[in-house]
Amino acid sequence: PFQTLTAPAPFADETSCQCRAPHEKLTIAQARLGTPVDRPVRVYADGIFDLFHSGHARALMQAKTLFPNSYLLVGVCSDDLTHKFKGFTVMSETERYEALRHCRYVDEVIRDAPWTLTPEFLEKHKIDFVAHDDIPYSSAGSDDVYKHIKEAGMFVPTQRTEGISTSDIITRIVRDYDVYARRNLQRGYTAKELNVSFINEKKYRFQNQVDKMKEKVKNVEEKSKEFVYKVEEKSHDLIQKWEEKSREFIGNFLELFGPDGAWKQMFQERSGRMLQAFSPRQSPNSSPTRGRSPSRSPSPPWVFHKASPPSSPKAASASLSSMSEGDEDEK
């Protein structure tokens, strides 16, 4: 059993049903109690297993864990038998065989399994119990192909997994056929391989080009949004720095040119110095000109005033008296 975790499960025709322990008949109660290590309970599960999915794997997991010590054999029907009784499959029988071999719960794979189990087949593979869901499976002219297995007390039911089946997967593919056809054309498959007509091929390729253009426009929009966001972020930072610098500049300006700024003090100091430099100094108290009247200023000796002739004898005598008085003053 440990080989199933590291290697594919073998085929039944390769093992030749090498079960050396005596194969006595077991009841379900005896199997649930446990069997010797060299006598595992041989459980058989069969099916088509097309598009192997989690629902198949869960059914096989239940079959494997029905008893404490079990050996799970899985029968897979061939393509001919399946197409005859059920219909066309997506995967070939070889692909379906390989899918089962790589499931961790499978111990052995039986190729070309029969559609209806016969006593000879059960005896050949030394099968103790058959595991399948309990819903009657009508096929091959029978209301339930497992009816005789149930009557023999060899049937053990498993539970179906809701929401997943091969039919559901095929339904999704048919529903979204255009999408998958366009995708595979884009990946390099030809219209002939996809069974697509010439008109549909051109339509799908045109739709692919439209989708590419939409994707480019979307990328441009995203990049433009990212660019605008970066510009807004940078502009916010620039505005913030500008506000800080402007506040700093205004503070420095007020500090220099404000009412109590350094420029006013410097201007007052310079204006005081200029006024002091341009204003004349006062004469000292010992100056000989301090006693004179500011209205009278002596004429230089070289300036000669032309005397006008006296108009009358009285005026002449008055001028002579004044000159004499001036001479006395100078003395």
Short mmCIF file of C-alpha atoms in Angstrom, two decimals:
data_model
loop_
_atom_site.label_atom_id
_atom_site.label_comp_id
_atom_site.label_asym_id
_atom_site.label_seq_id
_atom_site.Cartn_x
_atom_site.Cartn_y
_atom_site.Cartn_z
CA PRO A 1 0.00 0.00 0.00
CA PHE A 2 2.87 2.44 0.61
CA GLN A 3 3.90 2.19 -3.05
CA THR A 4 0.81 4.20 -4.07
CA LEU A 5 2.36 7.30 -2.51
CA THR A 6 5.61 7.11 -4.48
CA ALA A 7 4.79 5.22 -7.68
CA PRO A 8 1.76 4.64 -9.95
CA ALA A 9 -0.58 1.82 -9.01
CA PRO A 10 0.09 -1.38 -10.96
CA PHE A 11 -2.30 -2.96 -13.45
CA ALA A 12 -4.09 -6.14 -12.47
CA ASP A 13 -2.69 -8.14 -15.40
CA GLU A 14 0.81 -7.27 -14.20
CA THR A 15 0.24 -8.50 -10.64
CA SER A 16 -1.68 -11.67 -11.70
CA CYS A 17 -3.82 -11.32 -8.56
CA GLN A 18 -1.05 -12.53 -6.26
CA CYS A 19 -3.03 -12.88 -3.08
CA ARG A 20 -1.40 -15.70 -1.12
CA ALA A 21 -3.62 -15.63 1.97
CA PRO A 22 -6.65 -17.94 1.99
CA HIS A 23 -9.66 -16.09 0.62
CA GLU A 24 -12.51 -17.09 2.88
CA LYS A 25 -15.84 -15.27 2.74
CA LEU A 26 -16.11 -12.15 4.92
CA THR A 27 -19.10 -10.30 6.22
CA ILE A 28 -19.22 -6.52 6.53
CA ALA A 29 -19.17 -6.79 10.33
CA GLN A 30 -16.05 -8.96 10.24
CA ALA A 31 -14.34 -6.58 7.82
CA ARG A 32 -15.11 -3.58 10.03
CA LEU A 33 -13.49 -5.30 13.01
CA GLY A 34 -10.24 -5.64 11.08
CA THR A 35 -8.39 -8.42 9.36
CA PRO A 36 -4.82 -9.75 9.56
CA VAL A 37 -2.13 -7.75 7.83
CA ASP A 38 -1.61 -10.48 5.23
CA ARG A 39 -5.35 -10.60 4.54
CA PRO A 40 -6.59 -7.13 3.59
CA VAL A 41 -10.21 -6.64 2.61
CA ARG A 42 -10.29 -6.45 -1.20
CA VAL A 43 -12.68 -3.67 -2.22
CA TYR A 44 -13.65 -3.11 -5.83
CA ALA A 45 -14.89 0.17 -7.41
CA ASP A 46 -15.58 0.62 -11.11
CA GLY A 47 -16.54 3.42 -13.44
CA ILE A 48 -15.74 5.37 -16.60
CA PHE A 49 -13.71 8.09 -14.84
CA ASP A 50 -13.79 10.45 -17.80
CA LEU A 51 -12.26 13.89 -17.05
CA PHE A 52 -11.03 12.60 -13.71
CA HIS A 53 -12.02 15.13 -11.03
CA SER A 54 -12.32 15.58 -7.29
CA GLY A 55 -15.69 13.80 -7.15
CA HIS A 56 -14.05 10.64 -8.48
CA ALA A 57 -11.17 10.98 -6.04
CA ARG A 58 -13.50 11.44 -3.05
CA ALA A 59 -15.50 8.32 -4.01
CA LEU A 60 -12.29 6.31 -4.19
CA MET A 61 -11.15 7.75 -0.86
CA GLN A 62 -14.39 6.54 0.75
CA ALA A 63 -13.96 3.09 -0.78
CA LYS A 64 -10.39 2.90 0.49
CA THR A 65 -11.34 3.91 4.06
CA LEU A 66 -14.42 1.71 4.45
CA PHE A 67 -12.43 -0.83 6.48
CA PRO A 68 -9.35 -0.59 8.70
CA ASN A 69 -7.29 -2.84 6.41
CA SER A 70 -8.32 -2.65 2.77
CA TYR A 71 -6.89 -3.08 -0.71
CA LEU A 72 -8.66 -1.01 -3.37
CA LEU A 73 -9.03 -2.34 -6.91
CA VAL A 74 -10.48 0.04 -9.51
CA GLY A 75 -12.01 -1.23 -12.74
CA VAL A 76 -12.08 1.09 -15.77
CA CYS A 77 -14.26 0.25 -18.78
CA SER A 78 -12.79 0.40 -22.28
CA ASP A 79 -13.75 2.90 -24.99
CA ASP A 80 -15.74 0.36 -27.02
CA LEU A 81 -17.83 -0.71 -24.03
CA THR A 82 -18.37 2.86 -22.85
CA HIS A 83 -19.37 4.21 -26.27
CA LYS A 84 -21.80 1.31 -26.64
CA PHE A 85 -23.63 1.71 -23.33
CA LYS A 86 -23.06 5.31 -22.28
CA GLY A 87 -21.75 7.51 -25.03
CA PHE A 88 -18.67 9.23 -26.37
CA THR A 89 -15.90 10.14 -23.93
CA VAL A 90 -13.54 13.09 -23.90
CA MET A 91 -10.52 11.11 -22.73
CA SER A 92 -9.35 7.88 -24.31
CA GLU A 93 -9.19 4.66 -22.32
CA THR A 94 -5.40 4.91 -22.04
CA GLU A 95 -5.69 8.42 -20.59
CA ARG A 96 -8.34 7.25 -18.16
CA TYR A 97 -6.22 4.29 -17.06
CA GLU A 98 -3.26 6.56 -16.37
CA ALA A 99 -5.42 9.05 -14.44
CA LEU A 100 -6.52 6.25 -12.07
CA ARG A 101 -3.01 4.92 -11.61
CA HIS A 102 -1.89 8.26 -10.19
CA CYS A 103 -4.62 8.54 -7.58
CA ARG A 104 -3.18 8.02 -4.11
CA TYR A 105 -6.09 5.84 -2.91
CA VAL A 106 -5.81 3.25 -5.71
CA ASP A 107 -3.80 0.09 -5.12
CA GLU A 108 -4.49 -1.68 -8.40
CA VAL A 109 -6.14 -0.81 -11.76
CA ILE A 110 -8.13 -3.33 -13.79
CA ARG A 111 -8.21 -2.43 -17.48
CA ASP A 112 -11.17 -3.28 -19.74
CA ALA A 113 -13.47 -3.91 -16.78
CA PRO A 114 -16.87 -5.55 -17.46
CA TRP A 115 -20.04 -3.47 -17.57
CA THR A 116 -21.87 -5.97 -15.37
CA LEU A 117 -20.01 -7.86 -12.67
CA THR A 118 -20.12 -11.62 -13.00
CA PRO A 119 -19.33 -14.25 -10.34
CA GLU A 120 -16.36 -15.37 -12.42
CA PHE A 121 -14.91 -11.87 -12.42
CA LEU A 122 -15.41 -11.52 -8.65
CA GLU A 123 -13.75 -14.86 -8.05
CA LYS A 124 -10.85 -14.18 -10.38
CA HIS A 125 -9.87 -10.98 -8.59
CA LYS A 126 -10.87 -12.30 -5.14
CA ILE A 127 -13.17 -9.35 -4.49
CA ASP A 128 -14.80 -9.14 -1.08
CA PHE A 129 -16.99 -6.05 -1.51
CA VAL A 130 -18.09 -3.64 -4.24
CA ALA A 131 -18.22 0.09 -3.45
CA HIS A 132 -20.48 2.49 -5.34
CA ASP A 133 -23.08 5.16 -4.61
CA ASP A 134 -26.45 3.76 -3.58
CA ILE A 135 -28.44 5.36 -6.42
CA PRO A 136 -29.80 2.62 -8.75
CA TYR A 137 -27.68 2.58 -11.92
CA SER A 138 -29.88 1.59 -14.80
CA SER A 139 -27.99 0.39 -17.87
CA ALA A 140 -27.64 -2.51 -20.31
CA GLY A 141 -31.37 -3.36 -20.06
CA SER A 142 -31.29 -3.54 -16.24
CA ASP A 143 -32.88 -1.22 -13.69
CA ASP A 144 -29.84 -1.60 -11.44
CA VAL A 145 -26.64 -3.28 -12.59
CA TYR A 146 -25.60 -3.74 -8.93
CA LYS A 147 -28.83 -5.47 -7.88
CA HIS A 148 -27.33 -8.95 -7.64
CA ILE A 149 -24.31 -7.59 -5.72
CA LYS A 150 -26.64 -6.00 -3.17
CA GLU A 151 -28.62 -9.22 -2.82
CA ALA A 152 -25.38 -11.14 -2.16
CA GLY A 153 -24.45 -8.78 0.71
CA MET A 154 -21.30 -7.57 -1.05
CA PHE A 155 -22.36 -3.99 -1.75
CA VAL A 156 -21.01 -1.09 0.33
CA PRO A 157 -22.44 2.37 -0.48
CA THR A 158 -20.44 5.58 -0.86
CA GLN A 159 -21.64 9.19 -1.04
CA ARG A 160 -21.64 11.30 -4.18
CA THR A 161 -20.00 14.72 -4.15
CA GLU A 162 -22.56 17.38 -5.01
CA GLY A 163 -21.71 20.10 -7.49
CA ILE A 164 -19.10 18.21 -9.50
CA SER A 165 -19.42 15.55 -12.19
CA THR A 166 -18.17 14.81 -15.68
CA SER A 167 -21.50 15.90 -17.14
CA ASP A 168 -21.28 19.22 -15.31
CA ILE A 169 -17.79 19.87 -16.69
CA ILE A 170 -18.90 19.06 -20.26
CA THR A 171 -21.91 21.34 -19.81
CA ARG A 172 -19.62 24.22 -18.84
CA ILE A 173 -17.46 23.61 -21.89
CA VAL A 174 -20.48 23.58 -24.22
CA ARG A 175 -21.90 26.70 -22.58
CA ASP A 176 -18.64 28.63 -22.96
CA TYR A 177 -17.71 27.08 -26.28
CA ASP A 178 -16.92 30.41 -27.97
CA VAL A 179 -14.56 31.43 -25.19
CA TYR A 180 -12.60 28.17 -25.31
CA ALA A 181 -12.53 28.14 -29.13
CA ARG A 182 -11.14 31.69 -29.21
CA ARG A 183 -8.57 30.85 -26.55
CA ASN A 184 -7.33 27.75 -28.37
CA LEU A 185 -7.17 29.60 -31.69
CA GLN A 186 -5.04 32.20 -29.98
CA ARG A 187 -2.78 29.46 -28.60
CA GLY A 188 -2.06 28.10 -32.07
CA TYR A 189 -4.69 25.43 -32.73
CA THR A 190 -6.12 25.39 -36.24
CA ALA A 191 -9.78 25.80 -37.09
CA LYS A 192 -9.78 22.27 -38.47
CA GLU A 193 -8.53 20.83 -35.19
CA LEU A 194 -11.25 22.71 -33.33
CA ASN A 195 -13.93 21.87 -35.93
CA VAL A 196 -14.64 25.57 -36.41
CA SER A 197 -16.06 26.94 -39.66
CA PHE A 198 -14.26 29.57 -41.76
CA ILE A 199 -16.71 32.33 -40.80
CA ASN A 200 -16.55 31.51 -37.09
CA GLU A 201 -12.77 31.41 -37.27
CA LYS A 202 -12.64 34.95 -38.69
CA LYS A 203 -15.18 36.09 -36.12
CA TYR A 204 -13.18 34.62 -33.24
CA ARG A 205 -9.92 36.09 -34.49
CA PHE A 206 -11.55 39.52 -34.85
CA GLN A 207 -12.90 39.24 -31.31
CA ASN A 208 -9.42 38.33 -30.10
CA GLN A 209 -8.02 41.46 -31.76
CA VAL A 210 -10.76 43.56 -30.14
CA ASP A 211 -9.94 42.05 -26.76
CA LYS A 212 -6.25 42.82 -27.26
CA MET A 213 -7.09 46.42 -28.11
CA LYS A 214 -9.29 46.68 -25.02
CA GLU A 215 -6.47 45.29 -22.92
CA LYS A 216 -4.05 47.85 -24.35
CA VAL A 217 -6.49 50.68 -23.67
CA LYS A 218 -6.97 49.37 -20.15
CA ASN A 219 -3.21 49.25 -19.61
CA VAL A 220 -2.86 52.81 -20.92
CA GLU A 221 -5.61 53.99 -18.59
CA GLU A 222 -3.99 52.30 -15.64
CA LYS A 223 -0.60 53.78 -16.50
CA SER A 224 -2.12 57.24 -16.98
CA LYS A 225 -3.88 56.98 -13.64
CA GLU A 226 -0.62 55.95 -12.05
CA PHE A 227 1.17 58.87 -13.74
CA VAL A 228 -1.50 61.35 -12.59
CA TYR A 229 -1.26 59.98 -9.08
CA LYS A 230 2.52 60.41 -9.10
CA VAL A 231 2.17 63.96 -10.47
CA GLU A 232 -0.36 64.81 -7.79
CA GLU A 233 1.89 63.36 -5.14
CA LYS A 234 4.90 65.31 -6.46
CA SER A 235 2.88 68.51 -6.78
CA HIS A 236 1.65 68.11 -3.23
CA ASP A 237 5.24 67.75 -2.06
CA LEU A 238 6.31 70.78 -4.11
CA ILE A 239 3.46 72.90 -2.77
CA GLN A 240 4.30 71.87 0.76
CA LYS A 241 7.98 72.74 0.25
CA TRP A 242 7.02 76.02 -1.43
CA GLU A 243 4.81 76.94 1.52
CA GLU A 244 7.64 76.18 3.92
CA LYS A 245 10.11 78.25 1.87
CA SER A 246 7.63 81.12 1.48
CA ARG A 247 7.01 81.23 5.22
CA GLU A 248 10.75 81.22 5.77
CA PHE A 249 11.24 84.01 3.18
CA ILE A 250 8.44 86.14 4.67
CA GLY A 251 9.89 85.71 8.15
CA ASN A 252 13.35 86.72 6.96
CA PHE A 253 11.88 89.72 5.08
CA LEU A 254 9.97 90.94 8.14
CA GLU A 255 13.01 90.43 10.28
CA LEU A 256 15.04 92.59 7.90
CA PHE A 257 12.51 95.18 6.66
CA GLY A 258 9.82 95.10 9.37
CA PRO A 259 8.92 97.95 11.75
CA ASP A 260 11.63 96.88 14.16
CA GLY A 261 13.85 95.26 11.56
CA ALA A 262 17.58 95.38 11.19
CA TRP A 263 17.36 97.51 8.03
CA LYS A 264 15.59 100.34 9.89
CA GLN A 265 18.21 100.38 12.63
CA MET A 266 20.98 100.34 10.06
CA PHE A 267 19.31 103.17 8.10
CA GLN A 268 18.92 105.27 11.24
CA GLU A 269 22.56 104.74 12.11
CA ARG A 270 23.72 105.69 8.62
CA SER A 271 21.41 108.72 8.41
CA GLY A 272 22.72 109.95 11.76
CA ARG A 273 26.28 109.60 10.54
CA MET A 274 25.49 111.48 7.33
CA LEU A 275 23.76 114.30 9.19
CA GLN A 276 26.68 114.53 11.54
CA ALA A 277 29.07 114.60 8.60
CA PHE A 278 27.21 117.33 6.67
CA SER A 279 26.30 119.64 9.65
CA PRO A 280 28.94 122.49 10.38
CA ARG A 281 30.69 122.63 13.69
CA GLN A 282 29.86 125.49 16.10
CA SER A 283 32.53 128.22 16.70
CA PRO A 284 34.23 128.23 20.09
CA ASN A 285 33.41 130.84 22.74
CA SER A 286 36.75 132.65 22.28
CA SER A 287 36.08 133.50 18.65
CA PRO A 288 36.61 137.29 17.97
CA THR A 289 33.58 137.42 15.71
CA ARG A 290 31.14 136.23 18.38
CA GLY A 291 30.66 139.78 19.73
CA ARG A 292 29.74 141.24 16.40
CA SER A 293 26.26 141.60 15.17
CA PRO A 294 25.31 138.98 12.65
CA SER A 295 23.75 141.69 10.48
CA ARG A 296 27.00 143.56 10.10
CA SER A 297 29.91 142.00 8.42
CA PRO A 298 33.13 143.90 7.77
CA SER A 299 33.99 144.48 4.19
CA PRO A 300 37.34 143.46 2.95
CA PRO A 301 39.84 146.25 2.74
CA TRP A 302 40.10 145.92 -1.00
CA VAL A 303 36.42 146.55 -1.60
CA PHE A 304 35.83 150.22 -2.28
CA HIS A 305 32.37 151.63 -2.16
CA LYS A 306 31.59 154.44 -4.49
CA ALA A 307 30.13 157.25 -2.45
CA SER A 308 27.25 159.01 -3.90
CA PRO A 309 27.37 162.78 -3.72
CA PRO A 310 25.30 164.31 -0.97
CA SER A 311 22.11 165.73 -2.08
CA SER A 312 22.24 168.57 0.42
CA PRO A 313 24.61 170.22 2.86
CA LYS A 314 22.75 168.58 5.75
CA ALA A 315 23.20 165.13 4.31
CA ALA A 316 26.89 165.77 3.74
CA SER A 317 27.42 166.84 7.29
CA ALA A 318 25.51 163.76 8.53
CA SER A 319 27.66 161.42 6.50
CA LEU A 320 30.81 162.99 7.78
CA SER A 321 29.63 162.60 11.37
CA SER A 322 28.82 158.95 10.82
CA MET A 323 32.19 158.20 9.35
CA SER A 324 33.87 159.83 12.29
CA GLU A 325 31.82 157.78 14.68
CA GLY A 326 32.80 154.66 12.77
CA ASP A 327 36.42 155.46 13.03
CA GLU A 328 36.08 155.93 16.74
CA ASP A 329 34.45 152.55 17.04
CA GLU A 330 37.25 150.85 15.18
CA LYS A 331 39.75 152.51 17.48
#
